[in-house]
PDB file of C-alpha atoms and ligand atoms in Angstrom:
ATOM      1  CA  MET A   5      81.305  88.882 113.521  1.00 93.00           C
ATOM      2  CA  LEU A   6      81.469  87.410 110.034  1.00 98.00           C
ATOM      3  CA  THR A   7      80.989  89.739 107.078  1.00 98.00           C
ATOM      4  CA  LEU A   8      79.696  88.593 103.716  1.00 98.00           C
ATOM      5  CA  VAL A   9      80.619  90.784 100.767  1.00 98.00           C
ATOM      6  CA  ILE A  10      78.055  90.486  97.993  1.00 98.00           C
ATOM      7  CA  GLY A  11      76.929  92.116  94.732  1.00 98.00           C
ATOM      8  CA  ASN A  12      73.539  93.417  93.607  1.00 98.00           C
ATOM      9  CA  LYS A  13      70.853  91.138  95.006  1.00 98.00           C
ATOM     10  CA  ASN A  14      68.776  91.221  91.835  1.00 98.00           C
ATOM     11  CA  TYR A  15      71.611  89.869  89.707  1.00 98.00           C
ATOM     12  CA  SER A  16      74.342  88.245  91.785  1.00 98.00           C
ATOM     13  CA  SER A  17      73.544  84.551  91.768  1.00 98.00           C
ATOM     14  CA  TRP A  18      76.876  83.582  93.332  1.00 98.00           C
ATOM     15  CA  SER A  19      76.344  86.009  96.209  1.00 98.00           C
ATOM     16  CA  MET A  20      72.859  84.642  96.819  1.00 98.00           C
ATOM     17  CA  ARG A  21      74.109  81.149  97.693  1.00 98.00           C
ATOM     18  CA  PRO A  22      76.131  81.832 100.866  1.00 98.00           C
ATOM     19  CA  TRP A  23      73.800  84.668 101.947  1.00 98.00           C
ATOM     20  CA  VAL A  24      70.779  82.357 101.795  1.00 98.00           C
ATOM     21  CA  LEU A  25      72.777  79.579 103.443  1.00 98.00           C
ATOM     22  CA  MET A  26      73.743  81.748 106.411  1.00 98.00           C
ATOM     23  CA  ARG A  27      70.397  83.450 106.770  1.00 98.00           C
ATOM     24  CA  GLN A  28      68.386  80.243 106.512  1.00 98.00           C
ATOM     25  CA  ALA A  29      70.717  78.371 108.902  1.00 98.00           C
ATOM     26  CA  GLY A  30      70.664  81.192 111.453  1.00 98.00           C
ATOM     27  CA  ILE A  31      74.371  82.076 111.212  1.00 98.00           C
ATOM     28  CA  ALA A  32      74.892  85.715 112.245  1.00 98.00           C
ATOM     29  CA  PHE A  33      76.722  87.939 109.757  1.00 98.00           C
ATOM     30  CA  GLU A  34      76.981  91.472 108.509  1.00 98.00           C
ATOM     31  CA  GLU A  35      76.359  92.151 104.858  1.00 98.00           C
ATOM     32  CA  ARG A  36      78.485  94.443 102.719  1.00 98.00           C
ATOM     33  CA  LEU A  37      76.964  95.083  99.307  1.00 98.00           C
ATOM     34  CA  VAL A  38      79.306  96.324  96.600  1.00 97.00           C
ATOM     35  CA  ARG A  39      77.250  97.646  93.724  1.00 97.00           C
ATOM     36  CA  PHE A  40      77.960  96.327  90.229  1.00 96.00           C
ATOM     37  CA  ASP A  41      78.852  99.597  88.477  1.00 94.00           C
ATOM     38  CA  SER A  42      80.790  97.511  85.964  1.00 94.00           C
ATOM     39  CA  PHE A  43      83.441  94.798  86.012  1.00 95.00           C
ATOM     40  CA  ALA A  44      86.103  96.940  84.294  1.00 95.00           C
ATOM     41  CA  PRO A  45      89.420  97.189  86.153  1.00 94.00           C
ATOM     42  CA  GLU A  46      88.801 100.864  86.964  1.00 95.00           C
ATOM     43  CA  SER A  47      85.242 100.276  88.239  1.00 96.00           C
ATOM     44  CA  ARG A  48      84.386 101.012  91.842  1.00 95.00           C
ATOM     45  CA  PHE A  49      83.354  97.385  92.184  1.00 96.00           C
ATOM     46  CA  LYS A  50      86.793  96.102  91.178  1.00 96.00           C
ATOM     47  CA  GLN A  51      88.640  98.757  93.186  1.00 94.00           C
ATOM     48  CA  THR A  52      86.685  97.853  96.314  1.00 95.00           C
ATOM     49  CA  LEU A  53      87.149  94.127  95.828  1.00 95.00           C
ATOM     50  CA  GLN A  54      90.847  94.518  95.160  1.00 91.00           C
ATOM     51  CA  GLY A  55      91.383  95.729  98.706  1.00 87.00           C
ATOM     52  CA  LEU A  56      90.041  92.498 100.183  1.00 90.00           C
ATOM     53  CA  GLY A  57      92.863  90.181  99.168  1.00 81.00           C
ATOM     54  CA  ALA A  58      90.468  87.888  97.323  1.00 83.00           C
ATOM     55  CA  ALA A  59      89.912  87.148  93.618  1.00 91.00           C
ATOM     56  CA  GLY A  60      88.166  90.392  92.694  1.00 93.00           C
ATOM     57  CA  LYS A  61      84.729  88.726  92.596  1.00 97.00           C
ATOM     58  CA  VAL A  62      81.842  88.336  94.994  1.00 98.00           C
ATOM     59  CA  PRO A  63      80.985  86.634  97.284  1.00 98.00           C
ATOM     60  CA  VAL A  64      83.758  86.982  99.841  1.00 98.00           C
ATOM     61  CA  LEU A  65      83.442  85.933 103.477  1.00 98.00           C
ATOM     62  CA  LEU A  66      85.521  88.014 105.875  1.00 97.00           C
ATOM     63  CA  ASP A  67      86.393  86.561 109.237  1.00 95.00           C
ATOM     64  CA  GLY A  68      88.723  89.068 110.876  1.00 93.00           C
ATOM     65  CA  PRO A  69      91.855  89.117 108.711  1.00 92.00           C
ATOM     66  CA  LEU A  70      90.808  85.957 106.854  1.00 95.00           C
ATOM     67  CA  ALA A  71      89.159  86.366 103.440  1.00 96.00           C
ATOM     68  CA  VAL A  72      87.439  83.306 101.957  1.00 97.00           C
ATOM     69  CA  TRP A  73      86.259  83.587  98.380  1.00 97.00           C
ATOM     70  CA  ASP A  74      84.327  81.457  95.961  1.00 97.00           C
ATOM     71  CA  SER A  75      80.833  80.366  97.019  1.00 98.00           C
ATOM     72  CA  LEU A  76      81.784  76.708  97.453  1.00 98.00           C
ATOM     73  CA  ALA A  77      84.844  77.463  99.605  1.00 98.00           C
ATOM     74  CA  ILE A  78      82.625  79.708 101.731  1.00 98.00           C
ATOM     75  CA  ALA A  79      80.000  76.962 102.120  1.00 98.00           C
ATOM     76  CA  GLU A  80      82.645  74.407 103.127  1.00 98.00           C
ATOM     77  CA  THR A  81      84.219  76.835 105.602  1.00 98.00           C
ATOM     78  CA  LEU A  82      80.837  77.520 107.192  1.00 98.00           C
ATOM     79  CA  ALA A  83      80.007  73.800 107.372  1.00 98.00           C
ATOM     80  CA  GLU A  84      83.295  73.199 109.192  1.00 98.00           C
ATOM     81  CA  ARG A  85      82.909  76.157 111.505  1.00 97.00           C
ATOM     82  CA  PHE A  86      79.258  75.507 112.418  1.00 98.00           C
ATOM     83  CA  PRO A  87      78.935  71.690 112.607  1.00 98.00           C
ATOM     84  CA  ASP A  88      75.776  71.972 114.732  1.00 98.00           C
ATOM     85  CA  LYS A  89      73.996  73.665 111.812  1.00 98.00           C
ATOM     86  CA  ARG A  90      74.310  70.470 109.713  1.00 98.00           C
ATOM     87  CA  LEU A  91      74.779  72.410 106.492  1.00 98.00           C
ATOM     88  CA  TRP A  92      75.655  69.126 104.764  1.00 98.00           C
ATOM     89  CA  PRO A  93      73.581  65.964 105.396  1.00 97.00           C
ATOM     90  CA  ALA A  94      74.879  63.977 108.415  1.00 96.00           C
ATOM     91  CA  ASP A  95      75.010  60.615 106.620  1.00 96.00           C
ATOM     92  CA  PRO A  96      78.334  60.209 104.723  1.00 97.00           C
ATOM     93  CA  ALA A  97      76.726  58.689 101.612  1.00 97.00           C
ATOM     94  CA  LEU A  98      74.124  61.459 101.448  1.00 97.00           C
ATOM     95  CA  ARG A  99      76.826  64.012 102.084  1.00 97.00           C
ATOM     96  CA  ALA A 100      78.832  62.663  99.154  1.00 98.00           C
ATOM     97  CA  ARG A 101      75.731  62.863  96.970  1.00 98.00           C
ATOM     98  CA  ALA A 102      75.034  66.408  98.147  1.00 98.00           C
ATOM     99  CA  ARG A 103      78.606  67.421  97.389  1.00 98.00           C
ATOM    100  CA  SER A 104      78.300  65.897  93.920  1.00 98.00           C
ATOM    101  CA  VAL A 105      75.199  67.865  92.983  1.00 98.00           C
ATOM    102  CA  VAL A 106      76.556  71.067  94.507  1.00 98.00           C
ATOM    103  CA  CYS A 107      79.873  70.742  92.650  1.00 98.00           C
ATOM    104  CA  GLU A 108      77.996  69.994  89.468  1.00 97.00           C
ATOM    105  CA  MET A 109      75.990  73.191  89.946  1.00 97.00           C
ATOM    106  CA  HIS A 110      79.147  75.107  90.692  1.00 97.00           C
ATOM    107  CA  THR A 111      80.889  74.074  87.483  1.00 97.00           C
ATOM    108  CA  GLY A 112      78.125  72.924  85.162  1.00 97.00           C
ATOM    109  CA  PHE A 113      74.720  73.883  83.731  1.00 98.00           C
ATOM    110  CA  ALA A 114      76.530  76.314  81.457  1.00 98.00           C
ATOM    111  CA  ALA A 115      73.653  76.708  78.988  1.00 98.00           C
ATOM    112  CA  LEU A 116      71.115  77.453  81.716  1.00 98.00           C
ATOM    113  CA  ARG A 117      73.458  79.922  83.388  1.00 97.00           C
ATOM    114  CA  GLY A 118      74.533  81.545  80.134  1.00 96.00           C
ATOM    115  CA  HIS A 119      71.126  81.898  78.496  1.00 97.00           C
ATOM    116  CA  CYS A 120      69.087  82.690  81.609  1.00 97.00           C
ATOM    117  CA  PRO A 121      71.052  85.066  83.849  1.00 96.00           C
ATOM    118  CA  MET A 122      69.498  85.645  87.250  1.00 97.00           C
ATOM    119  CA  ASN A 123      67.177  88.621  87.283  1.00 97.00           C
ATOM    120  CA  ILE A 124      64.801  88.252  90.210  1.00 98.00           C
ATOM    121  CA  GLU A 125      62.750  91.362  89.521  1.00 97.00           C
ATOM    122  CA  ALA A 126      62.002  90.501  85.889  1.00 96.00           C
ATOM    123  CA  ARG A 127      59.332  88.272  84.396  1.00 96.00           C
ATOM    124  CA  LEU A 128      60.524  87.205  80.948  1.00 96.00           C
ATOM    125  CA  PRO A 129      58.306  84.346  79.749  1.00 97.00           C
ATOM    126  CA  GLU A 130      58.637  85.409  76.086  1.00 96.00           C
ATOM    127  CA  VAL A 131      62.427  85.379  76.295  1.00 95.00           C
ATOM    128  CA  GLY A 132      62.197  81.998  78.019  1.00 97.00           C
ATOM    129  CA  ALA A 133      59.878  80.590  75.350  1.00 98.00           C
ATOM    130  CA  LEU A 134      62.222  81.622  72.529  1.00 97.00           C
ATOM    131  CA  LEU A 135      65.229  80.193  74.347  1.00 97.00           C
ATOM    132  CA  TRP A 136      63.319  76.978  75.004  1.00 98.00           C
ATOM    133  CA  ARG A 137      62.474  76.706  71.325  1.00 98.00           C
ATOM    134  CA  ASP A 138      65.941  77.537  69.992  1.00 98.00           C
ATOM    135  CA  GLN A 139      68.472  76.259  72.537  1.00 98.00           C
ATOM    136  CA  PRO A 140      68.738  72.463  72.770  1.00 98.00           C
ATOM    137  CA  ALA A 141      71.580  72.764  75.327  1.00 98.00           C
ATOM    138  CA  LEU A 142      69.258  74.728  77.605  1.00 98.00           C
ATOM    139  CA  ARG A 143      66.563  72.065  77.264  1.00 98.00           C
ATOM    140  CA  ALA A 144      69.173  69.392  78.053  1.00 98.00           C
ATOM    141  CA  ASP A 145      70.342  71.267  81.171  1.00 98.00           C
ATOM    142  CA  VAL A 146      66.792  71.646  82.451  1.00 98.00           C
ATOM    143  CA  ALA A 147      65.996  67.978  81.708  1.00 98.00           C
ATOM    144  CA  HIS A 148      69.062  66.934  83.699  1.00 98.00           C
ATOM    145  CA  LEU A 149      68.140  69.287  86.534  1.00 98.00           C
ATOM    146  CA  VAL A 150      64.611  67.891  86.646  1.00 98.00           C
ATOM    147  CA  ASP A 151      65.932  64.301  86.738  1.00 98.00           C
ATOM    148  CA  THR A 152      68.420  65.145  89.497  1.00 98.00           C
ATOM    149  CA  TRP A 153      65.888  66.936  91.678  1.00 98.00           C
ATOM    150  CA  ALA A 154      63.163  64.332  91.085  1.00 98.00           C
ATOM    151  CA  ALA A 155      65.497  61.501  92.131  1.00 98.00           C
ATOM    152  CA  LEU A 156      66.537  63.340  95.309  1.00 98.00           C
ATOM    153  CA  LEU A 157      63.001  64.383  96.255  1.00 98.00           C
ATOM    154  CA  ASP A 158      61.781  60.805  95.693  1.00 97.00           C
ATOM    155  CA  ALA A 159      64.664  59.291  97.659  1.00 95.00           C
ATOM    156  CA  HIS A 160      64.331  61.582 100.678  1.00 91.00           C
ATOM    157  CA  GLY A 161      60.648  62.410 100.586  1.00 91.00           C
ATOM    158  CA  GLY A 162      61.266  66.189 100.471  1.00 90.00           C
ATOM    159  CA  PRO A 163      60.422  68.831 101.329  1.00 97.00           C
ATOM    160  CA  LEU A 164      63.938  69.811 100.241  1.00 98.00           C
ATOM    161  CA  LEU A 165      66.539  67.910  98.225  1.00 98.00           C
ATOM    162  CA  PHE A 166      68.037  66.054 101.193  1.00 98.00           C
ATOM    163  CA  GLY A 167      64.991  66.299 103.451  1.00 97.00           C
ATOM    164  CA  ASP A 168      65.997  69.252 105.598  1.00 97.00           C
ATOM    165  CA  PHE A 169      67.567  72.434 104.236  1.00 98.00           C
ATOM    166  CA  SER A 170      71.201  71.972 103.187  1.00 98.00           C
ATOM    167  CA  ILE A 171      73.915  73.607 101.111  1.00 98.00           C
ATOM    168  CA  ALA A 172      72.368  71.866  98.099  1.00 98.00           C
ATOM    169  CA  ASP A 173      69.150  73.911  98.335  1.00 98.00           C
ATOM    170  CA  ALA A 174      71.152  77.113  98.844  1.00 98.00           C
ATOM    171  CA  PHE A 175      73.177  76.348  95.717  1.00 98.00           C
ATOM    172  CA  PHE A 176      70.084  75.696  93.647  1.00 98.00           C
ATOM    173  CA  ALA A 177      68.142  78.718  94.989  1.00 98.00           C
ATOM    174  CA  PRO A 178      69.394  81.028  92.182  1.00 98.00           C
ATOM    175  CA  VAL A 179      68.462  78.318  89.660  1.00 98.00           C
ATOM    176  CA  CYS A 180      64.941  78.406  91.072  1.00 98.00           C
ATOM    177  CA  MET A 181      64.928  82.178  90.502  1.00 98.00           C
ATOM    178  CA  ARG A 182      65.919  81.676  86.847  1.00 98.00           C
ATOM    179  CA  LEU A 183      63.230  79.038  86.310  1.00 98.00           C
ATOM    180  CA  ILE A 184      60.638  81.498  87.645  1.00 98.00           C
ATOM    181  CA  THR A 185      61.889  84.541  85.692  1.00 98.00           C
ATOM    182  CA  TYR A 186      62.033  82.728  82.334  1.00 98.00           C
ATOM    183  CA  ALA A 187      58.951  80.548  83.070  1.00 98.00           C
ATOM    184  CA  LEU A 188      60.686  77.440  81.785  1.00 98.00           C
ATOM    185  CA  PRO A 189      58.375  74.408  81.551  1.00 98.00           C
ATOM    186  CA  LEU A 190      58.635  72.063  84.554  1.00 98.00           C
ATOM    187  CA  PRO A 191      56.770  69.000  85.836  1.00 98.00           C
ATOM    188  CA  ALA A 192      54.400  69.835  88.725  1.00 98.00           C
ATOM    189  CA  PRO A 193      56.488  68.264  91.557  1.00 97.00           C
ATOM    190  CA  ILE A 194      59.551  70.191  90.410  1.00 98.00           C
ATOM    191  CA  ARG A 195      57.580  73.416  90.131  1.00 98.00           C
ATOM    192  CA  ALA A 196      56.386  72.744  93.702  1.00 98.00           C
ATOM    193  CA  TYR A 197      60.011  72.346  94.873  1.00 98.00           C
ATOM    194  CA  VAL A 198      60.910  75.669  93.200  1.00 98.00           C
ATOM    195  CA  GLU A 199      58.026  77.325  95.045  1.00 98.00           C
ATOM    196  CA  ARG A 200      59.060  75.744  98.367  1.00 98.00           C
ATOM    197  CA  VAL A 201      62.590  77.088  97.913  1.00 98.00           C
ATOM    198  CA  ALA A 202      61.298  80.571  97.031  1.00 98.00           C
ATOM    199  CA  ALA A 203      59.186  80.527 100.202  1.00 98.00           C
ATOM    200  CA  LEU A 204      62.031  79.591 102.580  1.00 98.00           C
ATOM    201  CA  PRO A 205      62.468  82.556 104.949  1.00 98.00           C
ATOM    202  CA  GLY A 206      66.134  82.989 103.963  1.00 98.00           C
ATOM    203  CA  VAL A 207      65.272  82.990 100.255  1.00 98.00           C
ATOM    204  CA  ALA A 208      62.177  85.178 100.687  1.00 98.00           C
ATOM    205  CA  ALA A 209      64.318  87.735 102.545  1.00 98.00           C
ATOM    206  CA  TRP A 210      66.826  87.857  99.670  1.00 98.00           C
ATOM    207  CA  ILE A 211      63.989  88.201  97.114  1.00 98.00           C
ATOM    208  CA  ALA A 212      62.426  91.064  99.092  1.00 98.00           C
ATOM    209  CA  ASP A 213      65.767  92.905  99.162  1.00 98.00           C
ATOM    210  CA  ALA A 214      66.296  92.247  95.439  1.00 98.00           C
ATOM    211  CA  LEU A 215      62.863  93.698  94.614  1.00 98.00           C
ATOM    212  CA  ALA A 216      63.531  96.755  96.772  1.00 98.00           C
ATOM    213  CA  GLU A 217      66.881  97.371  95.056  1.00 97.00           C
ATOM    214  CA  LYS A 218      65.477  98.946  91.861  1.00 93.00           C
ATOM    215  CA  ASP A 219      68.905  99.289  90.291  1.00 92.00           C
ATOM    216  CA  PHE A 220      68.530  98.472  86.590  1.00 93.00           C
ATOM    217  CA  LEU A 221      71.940  97.638  85.095  1.00 93.00           C
ATOM    218  CA  ASP A 222      71.803  97.563  81.307  1.00 91.00           C
ATOM    219  CA  PHE A 223      75.013  95.553  80.980  1.00 88.00           C
ATOM    220  CA  GLU A 224      73.442  92.786  83.082  1.00 90.00           C
ATOM    221  CA  GLU A 225      70.371  92.554  80.852  1.00 88.00           C
ATOM    222  CA  PRO A 226      71.068  93.257  77.196  1.00 83.00           C
ATOM    223  CA  TYR A 227      67.581  91.928  76.338  1.00 83.00           C
ATOM    224  CA  ARG A 228      65.724  94.863  77.998  1.00 86.00           C
ATOM    225  CA  LEU A 229      65.837  98.652  77.624  1.00 85.00           C
ATOM    226  CA  ARG A 230      64.247  99.248  81.032  1.00 84.00           C
ATOM    227  CA  PRO A 231      62.616  97.300  83.878  1.00 85.00           C
TER     228      PRO A 231
HETATM  229  N1  LIG B  24      83.122  80.702  91.147  1.00 78.88           N
HETATM  230  C1  LIG B  24      82.834  81.954  91.812  1.00 78.88           C
HETATM  231  C2  LIG B  24      82.135  82.891  90.860  1.00 78.88           C
HETATM  232  C3  LIG B  24      82.022  84.295  91.409  1.00 78.88           C
HETATM  233  C4  LIG B  24      81.529  85.275  90.357  1.00 78.88           C
HETATM  234  O1  LIG B  24      81.714  85.086  89.142  1.00 78.88           O
HETATM  235  N2  LIG B  24      80.896  86.362  90.833  1.00 78.88           N
HETATM  236  C5  LIG B  24      80.452  87.418  89.939  1.00 78.88           C
HETATM  237  C6  LIG B  24      79.197  88.088  90.474  1.00 78.88           C
HETATM  238  S1  LIG B  24      77.813  87.021  90.553  1.00 78.88           S
HETATM  239  C7  LIG B  24      81.513  88.487  89.902  1.00 78.88           C
HETATM  240  O2  LIG B  24      81.989  88.933  90.929  1.00 78.88           O
HETATM  241  N3  LIG B  24      81.871  88.920  88.689  1.00 78.88           N
HETATM  242  C8  LIG B  24      82.867  89.926  88.494  1.00 78.88           C
HETATM  243  C9  LIG B  24      83.765  89.612  87.351  1.00 78.88           C
HETATM  244  O3  LIG B  24      83.515  88.629  86.630  1.00 78.88           O
HETATM  245  O4  LIG B  24      84.745  90.333  87.165  1.00 78.88           O
HETATM  246  C10 LIG B  24      81.986  81.662  93.069  1.00 78.88           C
HETATM  247  O5  LIG B  24      81.436  80.557  93.149  1.00 78.88           O
HETATM  248  O6  LIG B  24      81.933  82.486  93.972  1.00 78.88           O
END
């Protein structure tokens, strides 16, 4: 049985990607949640992760003695191991496009990621409005995201970015959470895509667990004193 090691569901956007991917695609796995007490070397989080032979971060996929870390390496490993699940689009050109947008998400959108950390439980429209007013790099990231998604939804007719669910939707699921939390302005078809992603059973299951967590971590949200 595969094991996926993850962090707090409310906050850990990198953990959300492979968890949603596996759950939505029907790949059986056990979950091991390592709480974010802190990321200091002496933290329980770091001590636990250190034992896994990975990079000291979550997510990590454990397959017997094999540890695979980094969300993209995990997604690629799963796509290889479960070809029948068609985690990438079958057509090579579409697959190349899907890989491009996923890699761009993995390395880019720094302003969106930096200014709007994932916080599923919170509703922070005022924070979002101030960021939207003051952060041109955030506006540029969202404009690029909207263009990318609109082009893919137009080209493939939806409901998801490449028609059926793929790694691309799993990678953008935490972005959808951020857009909801910070209530960033979006055109209606893009808002509808965000809502479709949030309603996918694999995503809805993660959201439900995140809401049940009730584990406020002040170092994850310096903009709030309490939930
Ligand atoms: N590029 C990595 C990023 C993993 C990552 O930064 N995970 C965060 C939690 S969401 C973490 O473990 N942080 C601990 C730290 O930075 O020490 C991936 O895609 O998996």
